[in-house]
Every structure is written in structure tokens, then in C-alpha cells.
Amino acid sequence: MPGQTNDQQDHNGESLTEVDAVVIGAGIGGLRMLHQLREQGLTVQVFEAAPDLGGTWFWNRYPGARTDSESWTYAYSFSKELQDEWDWSERFPTQDEVYRYLSHVADRFDLRRDIAFDTRVESAVYDEDSARWLVTVAGGRRYRCAYLVTALGLLSLPYKPDFKGLEDFEGQWHVTGRWPQEEVDFTGKRVAIIGTGATAVQAVPLIAQTAAQLTVFQRTPNYVLPARNYTLTDFEREGIRSSYDEIWRKARKHPFGYAFDRAGVTKSDVTPEEHQRILERGWETGGFRFVFETFDDMTLDEEANEIASEFVRNKIRAIVKDPETAELLCPKDYPIVSKRPPLGHFYYEAFNRDNVRLVDISQTPIDEITANGIRVGEDEYTADIIIFATGFDAGTGSYNYIDIRGRGGETLEKKWADGPRTHLGITIDGFPNMFMVSGPQSPFGNIPVVVEGTVEWIGNAVTHLRENGLDTIEPTSEAVASWWQLLQDYINATLLPKGRHSWFLGANIPGKPRGVLFFFGGVGTYRKTCQAAADSGYADFTLDSVAPHGQASTAHVGRTTSRPAPQSVS
Ligand code: NAP
């Protein structure tokens, strides 16, 4: 019954808890989904493997961790009161501040009571007769629900390369995406960090402040843009508060979910001098505004891109005093933004310190971890602490750790053996009533903005089912195939496929199927497409009702033309 949790025993006498919905994950997506479904009168059980909420913001507490989105858009927009009462302290808030924000949201909306922490979901199996998901968590406790929502995060399963010899290392080692809750003291220590992605770029300048020596192992240099963080004043906060309507209007339309304006300028509109001046202004403004508020063709046009790429290289050469180190830090063989650019907080400046050295492993890879450090070819680099800032198995990674089975017992792992297949990045054919928040093939962009659009769409789909006496929703295989094609078309219209080892192409994980993992058609376009899918009466979906005798009767099979929502089921 809606609104009530129901504990029962099955025919074997084992306990089974009935809820309307199970949500997996208590990060930004899971918390928002819980609130949405609860507001709609559903009983919801959330499972979270970590001992506390936050998802990314629980696990990634490495030194320097903070958002690369401006605080005023890295937030929920569903509650004006929440918006009005929360004060961000900086342009780019720290991990701790985002974690406190999410905790505040959880307390304010009394979310914790429906979250089971330290609870890993082991399997979710769809039962066709009852149109219910059976969810089993570690320890064997079972739950049955009509709706299964995975809010696993797009970058939540850390990737640590399997270097030979780690077990012999006599120092400490840590993975940034599973950073310990206790403080790691670098004072006087020799620290080695492997990786130079967005994570390492944040950690390096801070670790360098206390470590005796910091050795940075770089395989591929990045185009690091200056963040230009600052503390917000009361005056600025008031300005933000009074502009929220405008902020969300812009963010929902923006390709990556940011409250940025379009540049309105392309390379051919300006002289070379003006071009440099505009890039300079973007560089000084900081953050992703360098990309989005300078030239609209930076990610589309090779020449415009190369001007921006060379501009950044020249900045690196100007900042880093040792010319050899500067050249090694300059990306040369791929265009800017074809990999997600990190934001730096004095990253390049850190290489001017006497205690920081860069080791180029682009030609000679790491051979092994030794008892004393890291061996590259003939050279051994001693270390007391090794940090793996080596990224994530993005998009699909965390799905491989739950045994998810849809119709006919088909496993999701098998279904996605060649890469994910979804409709809208939310639903999967053969997996009725399973919804993904920030799943593979959903947009890559500012997460809270992406999440809220998806959560509202899922909430509306559930309402549609319930108001029409329907039990299940599932995309047609044609819709899934079309979505896949659309993703290819969008990414192929950009320079993004040229990125080296890009995680959004699955190219950072050895053996992972290569292919675009996210929707790059833009957050605004995505929102419109999702809205159209609902407005068409879910024409690209099959909506079913389960008859009392347990047999499914098809109420509506997906159509390609617009039609009103079905009103009743025969
Ligand atoms: P990443 O961008 O995938 O970087 C991983 C780094 O590890 C790369 O430098 C990679 O080199 C290196 N690496 C991987 N395997 C290696 C190996 N076998 N030997 C040597 N080096 C190896 O991961 P990340 O830095 O964690 O960032 C991932 C994403 O998380 C970001 O792009 C961003 O979207 C998100 N993130 C966001 C924030 C924020 O918003 N504040 C902060 C951190 C991360 P190659 O490049 O050669 O593969």
C-alpha cells in the first residue's frame, strides 16, 4: 500500500520488506530521489554502502577536494527555503562544505530515517509475474518494490591500476576516491602521486605545502585552467540569492548545466589580437568560463581550438620556471576540452617549488612498486606514501558490482557487454521500472542540474503509471537503439573523440568497451528531449499492467507518434 512499509514473510518463512521504491545510493542523486518519491506519497528505502551520506562527497576527501562548479549552481533548486537559508562560503566549495550542505538537506527534509547506511546491495532481480523487483542486501535481508532507482554516481568506482609489487611496499598508500576519514599527515614525508587528472591537480598544491618531497608521475599532461576561487562576501551572497531564478534558467539551458552566458562570438568574428584578448579575459575570470564564455566554437572548430590550446601552453611556459618541466606539462597531441579540463588552484605554480618534481612516464611506464617506492625503467623513486589519483571506472563501473537481472533473468552485465544501452540514460529495455539517476548515457555536466531534471522525470513517470492504473514502464528496443545513435551523432560533431585516455569514452580502463558513455547533446537539449518523451504519452515506451492472475497485459506499446497519455487499462 502506498505510503507504508510492510514487513512480511515469504513462503519459505524468510522476511521480506515491501516498499514502493528502492533507491541505491545516498549521494546527490539518491537524496533528491528519496525526497521526490516521498513527496509523491511512496514508501522508499535507500541503501548506501558508505557509513554516511554524500556519495562522491563522502569518499573523495583527499586534500584539496572541492567542486569545479560554482557553489551557487552546485545545489538543489527544488526548495526556495533551502536556497534562501544556505550560505556558501566560496566560489568553489570544499568537500567538507558540500558534505555539510548535503547533511543539512538530509536533516531539513528528514531523509536519514529512510536510509540504511553501511548496506551494500548485492542483487536486484525482476519478477515478471508480480512486476516487482526483489532486492537483496549484504547479510541477506530482502526487499520487494515496484520501482528500482539506481543513483550510483557517474564517477564512483575508483580505478587503481594493478601495479606489480604493491604488496611489498613498506609505506602507506591511498586511493583518492576512497580517502580515509582520518587525516593523512604528509609532514616531512616523501610522497608520490600517480596521475595528473582533476583529482591530482587539486591535491598536488596542498600536499606540496607539507611534504618533504612530492613526486608527480604524469602519463598525459592536462590543460589545467585556473579556478580563481574566492571567498564570497555577504553582498555577493545577497546578489546570488536574489538571482536564483535567473541562475537556474540559465543553468537548465546551458550545454553543461552551468549558469553561464553564451560567448556569442566565434573565431571568424574577431581579429587575432581580439582573440587573444578574449581568451585572456576568460583566463582571468577563471573556471570553465574560459571555455564557455570566450568562443562558442572552441569545442567544435579545430583552428579555434588550437588557438585556445596554444594560449594555455603559453601560460604554462610563463608560469613554470624550469623550461623542461614546462614543456612536459604542455599537452601537445590532443585538443583542449577533448578531455575534461581540470581546474587548478596554483597547480602549475607548485612545480616551481624545490620539493616538487615531475616524472614523465609517457614513454617509459611505471614498472613496479618496490618496498621503497616506484620503479620506472632504471630509476627508483623512493616514497613513504603513494597516492593513486588514477581515476574511475566511469558510468558503468559501479553497475558491475550489483547483480541486476531483468526480464527472463537477463543480467545487466551481459546486456551491456559491448557498452551501455539505455533510453534517455534513465531506462533500459528488458528492465521494467528500473530508473537510473546520472546513469550511463545521461548528460555529462553540472551534476545537481542534471540530477534534478532526471529525478523529476522519473517522479512524473511514476505518477503517470499510478494515475493510470499501470504497473510498468519500459523503453522499446527501437528507442534504445535510436538513443545510442543520437549519442554517436552528437559526440562526432565535436572534437571530444580526440581526447587521450578519456574516461567518458571508457578509454582510461584497460579492456573496457570503447564508446561514448554520456550524452553530449547538452543539458538543455536533453531536458527538452525528456520532456517531449513524457509529453508524447511515453510513446517510446511499453506501459503494462499486471492482471490479478499474474499475467501481464500490454496496455500500450511504444509508438513513434505523439499521443495522449493512456487513461485506463483493460
Ligand atoms: P582521471 O581524469 O581519469 O585521471 C587519472 C590520472 O591517472 C590520469 O592522469 C591518468 O593518465 C593516470 N593514470 C591512469 N592509469 C595510469 C597508469 N596505469 N599509469 C600511470 N598513470 C595512470 O581521474 P580523476 O583525476 O580522478 O578525474 C576524473 C573525473 O572526476 C574528472 O574528469 C572530473 O569529471 C571528476 N572530478 C571532479 C572534480 C571536481 O569537480 N572538483 C575533482 C576531481 C575529479 P592518462 O591521462 O594518461 O590516462
PDB file of N, CA and C in Angstrom, residues 421-423 429 476-488:
ATOM      1  N   ARG A 421      23.471   0.401 -22.991  1.00  0.00           N
ATOM      2  CA  ARG A 421      22.368   0.698 -23.911  1.00  0.00           C
ATOM      3  C   ARG A 421      21.188   1.115 -23.040  1.00  0.00           C
ATOM      4  N   THR A 422      20.677   2.318 -23.280  1.00  0.00           N
ATOM      5  CA  THR A 422      19.586   2.848 -22.450  1.00  0.00           C
ATOM      6  C   THR A 422      18.668   3.691 -23.327  1.00  0.00           C
ATOM      7  N   HIS A 423      17.569   4.119 -22.754  1.00  0.00           N
ATOM      8  CA  HIS A 423      16.838   5.204 -23.393  1.00  0.00           C
ATOM      9  C   HIS A 423      16.864   6.389 -22.440  1.00  0.00           C
ATOM     10  N   ASP A 429      15.689  -1.269 -21.881  1.00  0.00           N
ATOM     11  CA  ASP A 429      14.710  -2.266 -22.345  1.00  0.00           C
ATOM     12  C   ASP A 429      15.026  -3.623 -21.716  1.00  0.00           C
ATOM     13  N   THR A 476      11.140   0.860 -25.545  1.00  0.00           N
ATOM     14  CA  THR A 476      11.203  -0.096 -26.654  1.00  0.00           C
ATOM     15  C   THR A 476      12.664  -0.247 -27.082  1.00  0.00           C
ATOM     16  N   SER A 477      12.976  -1.377 -27.689  1.00  0.00           N
ATOM     17  CA  SER A 477      14.366  -1.570 -28.128  1.00  0.00           C
ATOM     18  C   SER A 477      14.700  -0.588 -29.250  1.00  0.00           C
ATOM     19  N   GLU A 478      13.692  -0.164 -30.018  1.00  0.00           N
ATOM     20  CA  GLU A 478      13.943   0.829 -31.081  1.00  0.00           C
ATOM     21  C   GLU A 478      14.380   2.157 -30.455  1.00  0.00           C
ATOM     22  N   ALA A 479      13.720   2.528 -29.364  1.00  0.00           N
ATOM     23  CA  ALA A 479      14.079   3.794 -28.708  1.00  0.00           C
ATOM     24  C   ALA A 479      15.505   3.722 -28.171  1.00  0.00           C
ATOM     25  N   VAL A 480      15.868   2.577 -27.636  1.00  0.00           N
ATOM     26  CA  VAL A 480      17.223   2.396 -27.093  1.00  0.00           C
ATOM     27  C   VAL A 480      18.251   2.494 -28.224  1.00  0.00           C
ATOM     28  N   ALA A 481      17.951   1.874 -29.349  1.00  0.00           N
ATOM     29  CA  ALA A 481      18.880   1.937 -30.486  1.00  0.00           C
ATOM     30  C   ALA A 481      19.008   3.375 -30.994  1.00  0.00           C
ATOM     31  N   SER A 482      17.879   4.093 -31.031  1.00  0.00           N
ATOM     32  CA  SER A 482      17.924   5.486 -31.511  1.00  0.00           C
ATOM     33  C   SER A 482      18.742   6.359 -30.566  1.00  0.00           C
ATOM     34  N   TRP A 483      18.588   6.111 -29.258  1.00  0.00           N
ATOM     35  CA  TRP A 483      19.340   6.915 -28.277  1.00  0.00           C
ATOM     36  C   TRP A 483      20.838   6.698 -28.469  1.00  0.00           C
ATOM     37  N   TRP A 484      21.219   5.453 -28.690  1.00  0.00           N
ATOM     38  CA  TRP A 484      22.631   5.127 -28.915  1.00  0.00           C
ATOM     39  C   TRP A 484      23.152   5.900 -30.136  1.00  0.00           C
ATOM     40  N   GLN A 485      22.364   5.888 -31.203  1.00  0.00           N
ATOM     41  CA  GLN A 485      22.773   6.573 -32.432  1.00  0.00           C
ATOM     42  C   GLN A 485      22.894   8.080 -32.205  1.00  0.00           C
ATOM     43  N   LEU A 486      21.933   8.613 -31.461  1.00  0.00           N
ATOM     44  CA  LEU A 486      21.953  10.055 -31.182  1.00  0.00           C
ATOM     45  C   LEU A 486      23.236  10.443 -30.436  1.00  0.00           C
ATOM     46  N   LEU A 487      23.620   9.602 -29.475  1.00  0.00           N
ATOM     47  CA  LEU A 487      24.846   9.873 -28.717  1.00  0.00           C
ATOM     48  C   LEU A 487      26.064   9.915 -29.640  1.00  0.00           C
ATOM     49  N   GLN A 488      26.101   8.981 -30.600  1.00  0.00           N
ATOM     50  CA  GLN A 488      27.237   8.958 -31.541  1.00  0.00           C
ATOM     51  C   GLN A 488      27.218  10.240 -32.374  1.00  0.00           C
TER      52      GLN A 488
END
